[in-house]
Short mmCIF file of C-alpha atoms and ligand atoms in Angstrom, two decimals:
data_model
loop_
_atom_site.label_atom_id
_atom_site.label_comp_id
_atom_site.label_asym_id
_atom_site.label_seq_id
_atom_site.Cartn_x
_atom_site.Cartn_y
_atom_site.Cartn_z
CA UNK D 1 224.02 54.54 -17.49
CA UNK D 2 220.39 56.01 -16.98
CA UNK D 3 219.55 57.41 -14.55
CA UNK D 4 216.35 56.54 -11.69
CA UNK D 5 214.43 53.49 -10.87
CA UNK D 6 211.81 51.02 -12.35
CA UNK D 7 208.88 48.95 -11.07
CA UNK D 8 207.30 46.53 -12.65
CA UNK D 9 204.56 44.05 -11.48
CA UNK D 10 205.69 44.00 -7.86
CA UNK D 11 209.27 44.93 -8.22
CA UNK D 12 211.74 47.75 -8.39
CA UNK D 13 214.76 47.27 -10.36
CA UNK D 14 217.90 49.87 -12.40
CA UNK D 15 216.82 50.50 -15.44
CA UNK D 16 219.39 48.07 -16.82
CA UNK D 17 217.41 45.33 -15.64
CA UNK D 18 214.03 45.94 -15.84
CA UNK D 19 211.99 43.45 -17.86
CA UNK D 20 208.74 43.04 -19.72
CA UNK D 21 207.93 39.94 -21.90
CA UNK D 22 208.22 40.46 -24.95
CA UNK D 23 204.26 38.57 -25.35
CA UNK D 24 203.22 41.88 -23.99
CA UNK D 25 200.31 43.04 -25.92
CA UNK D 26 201.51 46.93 -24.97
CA UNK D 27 204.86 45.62 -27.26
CA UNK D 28 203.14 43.82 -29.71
CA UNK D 29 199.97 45.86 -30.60
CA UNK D 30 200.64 49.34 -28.37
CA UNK D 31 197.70 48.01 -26.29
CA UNK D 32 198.15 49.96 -23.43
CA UNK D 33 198.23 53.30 -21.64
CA UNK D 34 200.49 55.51 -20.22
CA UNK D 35 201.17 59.08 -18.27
CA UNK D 36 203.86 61.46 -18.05
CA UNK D 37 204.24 63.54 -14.55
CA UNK D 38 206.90 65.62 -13.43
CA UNK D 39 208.17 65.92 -10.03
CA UNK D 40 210.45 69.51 -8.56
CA UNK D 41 211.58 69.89 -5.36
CA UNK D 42 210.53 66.56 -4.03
CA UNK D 43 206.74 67.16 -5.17
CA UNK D 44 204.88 65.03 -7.42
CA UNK D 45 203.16 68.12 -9.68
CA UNK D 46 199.48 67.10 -9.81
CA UNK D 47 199.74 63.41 -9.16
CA UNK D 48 196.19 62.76 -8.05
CA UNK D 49 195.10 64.36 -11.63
CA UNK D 50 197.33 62.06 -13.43
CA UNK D 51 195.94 59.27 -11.81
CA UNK D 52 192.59 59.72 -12.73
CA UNK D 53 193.18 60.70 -16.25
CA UNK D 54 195.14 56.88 -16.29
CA UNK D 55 192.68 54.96 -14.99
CA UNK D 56 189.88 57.45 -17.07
CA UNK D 57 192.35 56.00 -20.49
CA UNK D 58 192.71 52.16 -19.04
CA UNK D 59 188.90 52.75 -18.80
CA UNK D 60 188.03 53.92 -22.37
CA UNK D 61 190.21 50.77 -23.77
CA UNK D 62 188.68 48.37 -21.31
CA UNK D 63 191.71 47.52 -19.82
CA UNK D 64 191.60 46.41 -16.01
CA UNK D 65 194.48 47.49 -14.23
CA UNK D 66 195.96 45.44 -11.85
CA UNK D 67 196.53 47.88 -8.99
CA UNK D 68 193.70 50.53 -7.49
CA UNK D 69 194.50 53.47 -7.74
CA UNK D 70 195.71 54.16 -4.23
CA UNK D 71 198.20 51.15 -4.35
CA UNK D 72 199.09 52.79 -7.98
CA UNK D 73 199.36 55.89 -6.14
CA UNK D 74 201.65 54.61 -2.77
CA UNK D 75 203.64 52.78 -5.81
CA UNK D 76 204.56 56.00 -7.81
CA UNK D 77 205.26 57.74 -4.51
CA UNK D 78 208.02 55.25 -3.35
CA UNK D 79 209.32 54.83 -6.88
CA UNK D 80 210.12 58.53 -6.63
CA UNK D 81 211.31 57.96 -2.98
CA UNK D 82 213.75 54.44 -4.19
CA UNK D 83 215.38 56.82 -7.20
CA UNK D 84 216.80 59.10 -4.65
CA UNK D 85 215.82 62.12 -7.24
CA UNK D 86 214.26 65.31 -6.15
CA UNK D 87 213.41 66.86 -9.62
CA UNK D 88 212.68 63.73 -12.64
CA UNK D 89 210.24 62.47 -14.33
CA UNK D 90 207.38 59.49 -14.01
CA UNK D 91 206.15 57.50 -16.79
CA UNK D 92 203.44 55.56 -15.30
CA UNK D 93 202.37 52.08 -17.91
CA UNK D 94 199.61 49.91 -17.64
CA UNK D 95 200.15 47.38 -20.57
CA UNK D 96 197.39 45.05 -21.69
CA UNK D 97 199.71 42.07 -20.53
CA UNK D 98 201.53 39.09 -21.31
CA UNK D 99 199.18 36.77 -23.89
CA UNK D 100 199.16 34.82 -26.97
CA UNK D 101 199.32 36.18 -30.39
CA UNK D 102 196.45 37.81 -32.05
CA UNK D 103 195.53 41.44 -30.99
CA UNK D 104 192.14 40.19 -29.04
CA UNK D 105 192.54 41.57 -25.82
CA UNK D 106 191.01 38.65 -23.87
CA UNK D 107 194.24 36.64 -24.77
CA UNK D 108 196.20 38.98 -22.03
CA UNK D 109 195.10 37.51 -18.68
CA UNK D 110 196.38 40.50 -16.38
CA UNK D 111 197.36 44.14 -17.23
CA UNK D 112 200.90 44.91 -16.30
CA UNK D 113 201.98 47.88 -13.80
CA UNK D 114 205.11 49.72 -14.92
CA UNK D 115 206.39 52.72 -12.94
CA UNK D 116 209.50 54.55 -14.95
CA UNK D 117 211.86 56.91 -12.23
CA UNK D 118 213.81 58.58 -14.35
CA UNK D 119 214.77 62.59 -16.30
CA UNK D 120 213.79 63.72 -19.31
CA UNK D 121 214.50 66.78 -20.98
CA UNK D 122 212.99 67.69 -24.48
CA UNK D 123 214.22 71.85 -25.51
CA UNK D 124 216.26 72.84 -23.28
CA UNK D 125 217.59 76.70 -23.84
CA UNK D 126 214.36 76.83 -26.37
CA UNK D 127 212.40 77.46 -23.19
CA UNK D 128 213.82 81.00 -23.17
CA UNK D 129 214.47 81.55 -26.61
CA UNK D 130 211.43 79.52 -28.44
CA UNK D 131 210.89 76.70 -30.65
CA UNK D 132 210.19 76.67 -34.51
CA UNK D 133 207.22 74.85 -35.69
CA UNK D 134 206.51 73.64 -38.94
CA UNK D 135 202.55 72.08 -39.98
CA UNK D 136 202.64 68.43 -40.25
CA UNK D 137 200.81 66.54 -43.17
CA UNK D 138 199.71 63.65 -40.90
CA UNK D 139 196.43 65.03 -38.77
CA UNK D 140 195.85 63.89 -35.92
CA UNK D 141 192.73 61.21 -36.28
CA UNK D 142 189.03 62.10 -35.60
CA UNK D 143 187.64 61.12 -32.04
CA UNK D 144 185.36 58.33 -34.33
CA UNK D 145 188.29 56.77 -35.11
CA UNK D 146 190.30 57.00 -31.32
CA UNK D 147 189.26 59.48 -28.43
CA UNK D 148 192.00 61.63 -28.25
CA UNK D 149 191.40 61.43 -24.39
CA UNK D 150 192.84 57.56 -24.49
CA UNK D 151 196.97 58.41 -23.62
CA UNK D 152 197.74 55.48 -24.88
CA UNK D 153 200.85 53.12 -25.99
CA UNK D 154 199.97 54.22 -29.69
CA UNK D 155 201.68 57.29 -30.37
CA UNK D 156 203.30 56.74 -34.52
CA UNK D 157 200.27 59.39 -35.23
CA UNK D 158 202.53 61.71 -33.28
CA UNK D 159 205.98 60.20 -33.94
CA UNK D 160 205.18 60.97 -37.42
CA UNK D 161 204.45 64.42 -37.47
CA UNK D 162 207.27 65.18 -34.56
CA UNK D 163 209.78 63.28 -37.40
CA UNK D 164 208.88 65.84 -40.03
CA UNK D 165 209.37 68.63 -38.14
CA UNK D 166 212.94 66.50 -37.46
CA UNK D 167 213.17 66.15 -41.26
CA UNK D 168 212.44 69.69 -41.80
CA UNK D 169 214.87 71.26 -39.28
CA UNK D 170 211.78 72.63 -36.68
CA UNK D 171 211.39 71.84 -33.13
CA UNK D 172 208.14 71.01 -33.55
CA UNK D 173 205.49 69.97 -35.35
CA UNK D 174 201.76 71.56 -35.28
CA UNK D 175 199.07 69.38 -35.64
CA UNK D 176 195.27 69.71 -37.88
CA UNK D 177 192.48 67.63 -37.59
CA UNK D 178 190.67 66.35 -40.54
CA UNK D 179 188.55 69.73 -40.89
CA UNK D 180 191.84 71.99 -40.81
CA UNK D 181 191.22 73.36 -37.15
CA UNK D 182 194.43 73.35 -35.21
CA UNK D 183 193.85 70.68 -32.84
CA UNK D 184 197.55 70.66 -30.92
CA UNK D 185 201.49 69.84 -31.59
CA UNK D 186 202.90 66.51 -31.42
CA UNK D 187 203.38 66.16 -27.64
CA UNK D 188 201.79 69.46 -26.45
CA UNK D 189 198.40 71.28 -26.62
CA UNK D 190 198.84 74.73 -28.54
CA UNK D 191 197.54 78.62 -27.34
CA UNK D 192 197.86 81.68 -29.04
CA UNK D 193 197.49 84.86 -28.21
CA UNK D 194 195.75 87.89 -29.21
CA UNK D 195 195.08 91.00 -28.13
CA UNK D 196 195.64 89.71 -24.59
CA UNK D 197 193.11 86.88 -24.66
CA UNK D 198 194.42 83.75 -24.84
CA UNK D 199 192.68 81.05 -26.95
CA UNK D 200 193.11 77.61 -27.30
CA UNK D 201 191.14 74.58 -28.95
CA UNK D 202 188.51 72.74 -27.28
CA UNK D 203 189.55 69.27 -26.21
CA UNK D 204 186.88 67.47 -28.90
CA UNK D 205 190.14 66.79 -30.55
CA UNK D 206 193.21 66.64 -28.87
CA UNK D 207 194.28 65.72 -25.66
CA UNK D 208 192.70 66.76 -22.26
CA UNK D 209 196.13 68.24 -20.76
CA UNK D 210 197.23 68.79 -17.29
CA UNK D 211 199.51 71.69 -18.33
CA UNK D 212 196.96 73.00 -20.12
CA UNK D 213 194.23 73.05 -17.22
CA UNK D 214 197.44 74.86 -15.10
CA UNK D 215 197.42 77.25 -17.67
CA UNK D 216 193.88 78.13 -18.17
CA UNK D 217 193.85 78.16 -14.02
CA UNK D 218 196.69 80.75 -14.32
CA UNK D 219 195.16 82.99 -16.32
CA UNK D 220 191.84 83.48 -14.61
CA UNK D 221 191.57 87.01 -13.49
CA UNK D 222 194.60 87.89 -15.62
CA UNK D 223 193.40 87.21 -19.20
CA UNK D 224 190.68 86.62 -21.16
CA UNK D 225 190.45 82.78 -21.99
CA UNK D 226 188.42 81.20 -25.07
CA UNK D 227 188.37 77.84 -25.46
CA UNK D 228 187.22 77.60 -29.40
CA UNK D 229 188.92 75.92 -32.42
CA UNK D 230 190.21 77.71 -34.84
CA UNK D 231 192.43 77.72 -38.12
CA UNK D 232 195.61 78.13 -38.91
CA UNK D 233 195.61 81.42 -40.17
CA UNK D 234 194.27 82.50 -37.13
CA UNK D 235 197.46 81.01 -35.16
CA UNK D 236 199.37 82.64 -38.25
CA UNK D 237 198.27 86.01 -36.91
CA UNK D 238 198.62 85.63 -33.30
CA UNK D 239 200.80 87.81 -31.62
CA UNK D 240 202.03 85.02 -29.40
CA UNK D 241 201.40 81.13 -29.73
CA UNK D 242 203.25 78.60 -26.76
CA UNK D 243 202.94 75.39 -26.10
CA UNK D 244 202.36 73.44 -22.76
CA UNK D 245 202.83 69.79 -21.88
CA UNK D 246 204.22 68.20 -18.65
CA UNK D 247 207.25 67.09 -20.96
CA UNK D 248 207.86 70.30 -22.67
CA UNK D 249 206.18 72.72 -19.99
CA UNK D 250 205.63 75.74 -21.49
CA UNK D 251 207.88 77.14 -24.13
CA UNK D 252 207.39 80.29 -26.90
CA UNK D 253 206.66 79.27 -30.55
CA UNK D 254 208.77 81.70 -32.07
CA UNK D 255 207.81 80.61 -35.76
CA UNK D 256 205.45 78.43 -38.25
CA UNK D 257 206.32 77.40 -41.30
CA UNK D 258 209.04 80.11 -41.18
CA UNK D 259 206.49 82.63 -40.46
CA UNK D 260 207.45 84.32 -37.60
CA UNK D 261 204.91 84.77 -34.74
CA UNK D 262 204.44 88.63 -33.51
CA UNK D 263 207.92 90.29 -33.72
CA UNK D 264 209.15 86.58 -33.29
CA UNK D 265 210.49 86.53 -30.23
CA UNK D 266 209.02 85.15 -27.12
CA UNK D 267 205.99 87.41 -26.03
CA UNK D 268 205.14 89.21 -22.69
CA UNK D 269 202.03 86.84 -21.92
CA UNK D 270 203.31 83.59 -22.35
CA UNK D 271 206.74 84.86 -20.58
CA UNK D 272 204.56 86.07 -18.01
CA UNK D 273 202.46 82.61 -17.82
CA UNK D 274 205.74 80.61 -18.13
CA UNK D 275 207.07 81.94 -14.88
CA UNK D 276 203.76 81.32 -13.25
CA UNK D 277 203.94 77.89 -14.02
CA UNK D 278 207.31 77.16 -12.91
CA UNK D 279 206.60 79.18 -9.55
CA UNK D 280 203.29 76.74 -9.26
CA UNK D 281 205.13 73.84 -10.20
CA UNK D 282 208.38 74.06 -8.00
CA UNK D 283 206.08 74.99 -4.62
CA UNK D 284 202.96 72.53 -4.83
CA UNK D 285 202.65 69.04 -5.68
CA UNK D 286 202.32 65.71 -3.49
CA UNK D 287 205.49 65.67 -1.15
CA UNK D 288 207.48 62.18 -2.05
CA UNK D 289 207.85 60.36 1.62
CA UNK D 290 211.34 60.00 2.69
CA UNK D 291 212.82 56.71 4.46
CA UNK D 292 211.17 54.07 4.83
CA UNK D 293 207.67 53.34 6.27
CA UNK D 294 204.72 55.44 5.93
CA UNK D 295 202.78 56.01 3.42
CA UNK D 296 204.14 52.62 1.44
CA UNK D 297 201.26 49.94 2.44
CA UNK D 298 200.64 48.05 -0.69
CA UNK D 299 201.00 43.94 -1.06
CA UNK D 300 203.60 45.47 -4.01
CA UNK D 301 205.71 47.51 -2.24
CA UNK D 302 205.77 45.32 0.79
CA UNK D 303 207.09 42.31 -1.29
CA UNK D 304 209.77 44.09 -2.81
CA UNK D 305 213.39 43.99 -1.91
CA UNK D 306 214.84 47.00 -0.03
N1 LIG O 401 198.95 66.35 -26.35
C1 LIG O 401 199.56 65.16 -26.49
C2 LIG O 401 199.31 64.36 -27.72
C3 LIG O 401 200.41 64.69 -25.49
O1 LIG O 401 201.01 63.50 -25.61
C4 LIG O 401 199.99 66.73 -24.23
C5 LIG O 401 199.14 67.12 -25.26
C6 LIG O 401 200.13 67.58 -23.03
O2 LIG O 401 199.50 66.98 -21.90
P1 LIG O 401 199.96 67.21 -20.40
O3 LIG O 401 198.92 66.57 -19.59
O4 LIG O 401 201.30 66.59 -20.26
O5 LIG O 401 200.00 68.68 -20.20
C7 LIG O 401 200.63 65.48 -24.34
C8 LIG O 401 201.55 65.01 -23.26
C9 LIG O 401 207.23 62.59 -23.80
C10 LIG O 401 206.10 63.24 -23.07
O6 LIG O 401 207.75 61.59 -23.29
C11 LIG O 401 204.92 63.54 -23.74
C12 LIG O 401 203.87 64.12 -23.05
C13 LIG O 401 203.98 64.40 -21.72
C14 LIG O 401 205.14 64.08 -21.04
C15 LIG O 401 206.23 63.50 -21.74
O7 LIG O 401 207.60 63.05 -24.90
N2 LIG O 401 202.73 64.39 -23.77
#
């Protein structure tokens, strides 16, 4: 059985029993959008930021939700508070909606609200020891095609490159946009470093990540930071190159393509960034409400059985 707790549309249910139609543009065309927060210690790690970068990808699709973003916000928070977790993970949904067939948008009426309560857990032990990469063929499309800022239900781009790395026995896969800049791996953004600055590529073409912005925060008035793209020979060099995502946090690249990074073991500046983060991330963060009352005052949660 899984574990945690799941709203949708005005209701919390196991996640056993929680239902979406299956008319749901978000199932039948990935029409849709979607974020993945982490709470520790009973704190919801940058919630506010998630929110807005939701609403800033419902936006960019034209998709209405159907909450604002302080009922969305009250709705999260007692999601975490009904899964009686302290440490899990969210994944927030806003689907197009239930509508006739045919991918125009206007067919879905109203935008459905899902809230996911639940755990996840992607490497494991590779946190300490580091992940192997390999360099997918599949890059990752050009912002003319879809704005890599847009999180949205459409992810076989990514599921593609993360299933030849699976293929090729690597934890991971890097990513290249069309012009053969690194642009990020298939859940993650990428940094390398060298010489003790710390570079990663500009967000023209891959994701605008939370973990990242922690890390770039994290190394002000430590390390040098540039913010440039670059190629893959230049992350072949590196003496270090991590990755950072709120799924996979931030874990040592060890290798690519069987080349290994530095001495290939986990360096001293993403070890030293790594337990930064976790310190940051277990002692900050939006405090999840206990009992009842409070901060719950949405029509949704107010409707809901106990
Ligand atoms: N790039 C892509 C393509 C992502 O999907 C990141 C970078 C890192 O962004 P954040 O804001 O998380 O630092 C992501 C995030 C999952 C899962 O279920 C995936 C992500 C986040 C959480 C869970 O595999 N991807």
């Amino acid at each position: 059985m899984r574990e945690g707790i799941v709203y949708v549309d005005g209701k919390w249910s196991t996640p056993e029993h929680a239902k979406i139609s299956v008319f749901d543009h978000g199932l039948l065309y990935g029409d849709g959008v979607f974020e993945g927060i982490r709470f520790y210690n009973g704190r919801v790690f940058k919630l506010d930021r998630h929110i807005d970068r939701m609403f800033e990808s419902a936006r960019l699709i034209g998709l209405t939700p159907s909450v604002t973003k302080e009922e969305f916000r009250d709705i999260i928070l007692e999601t975490c508070r009904r899964s009686g977790l302290t440490d899990g993970y969210l994944r927030p949904v806003f689907t197009r909606g239930e509508g006739d067939l045919g991918l125009d948008p206007r067919k879905a009426k109203r935008s459905s609200t899902v809230v996911i309560c639940s755990t996840i857990s992607l490497y494991g032990d590779k946190h300490r020891t580091g992940l192997t990469a390999i360099v997918a063929q599949v890059r990752r499309p050009p912002r003319v095609c879809l704005n890599p800022n847009v999180k949205s239900l459409n992810y076989l781009n990514n599921i593609l490159a993360k299933s030849e790395a699976n293929a090729r026995g690597a934890d991971e896969a890097l990513m290249l946009d069309l012009e053969g800049n690194v642009a990020e791996m298939s859940a993650d953004n990428l940094f390398v470093v060298k010489g003790r600055t710390v570079y990663t590529p500009q967000t023209s073409n891959c994701l605008v990540g939370i973990t990242r912005e922690t890390i770039l925060e994290l190394c002000e008035g430590r390390y040098p930071v540039r913010t440039e793209m670059f190629k893959l020979d230049f992350a072949l060099q590196a003496e270090e190159v991590f990755l950072t995502g709120t799924g996979g946090e931030v874990a040592p690249v060890i290798s690519v393509e069987g080349h290994p990074i530095g001495n290939g073991k986990p360096g001293p500046v993403t070890v030293e960034l790594q337990q930064r983060y976790f310190d940051l991330v277990r002692s900050t963060g939006t405090p999840i409400p206990s009992g009842n009352g409070g901060s719950v005052s949405t029509k949704a949660a107010a409707s809901s059985p106990a």
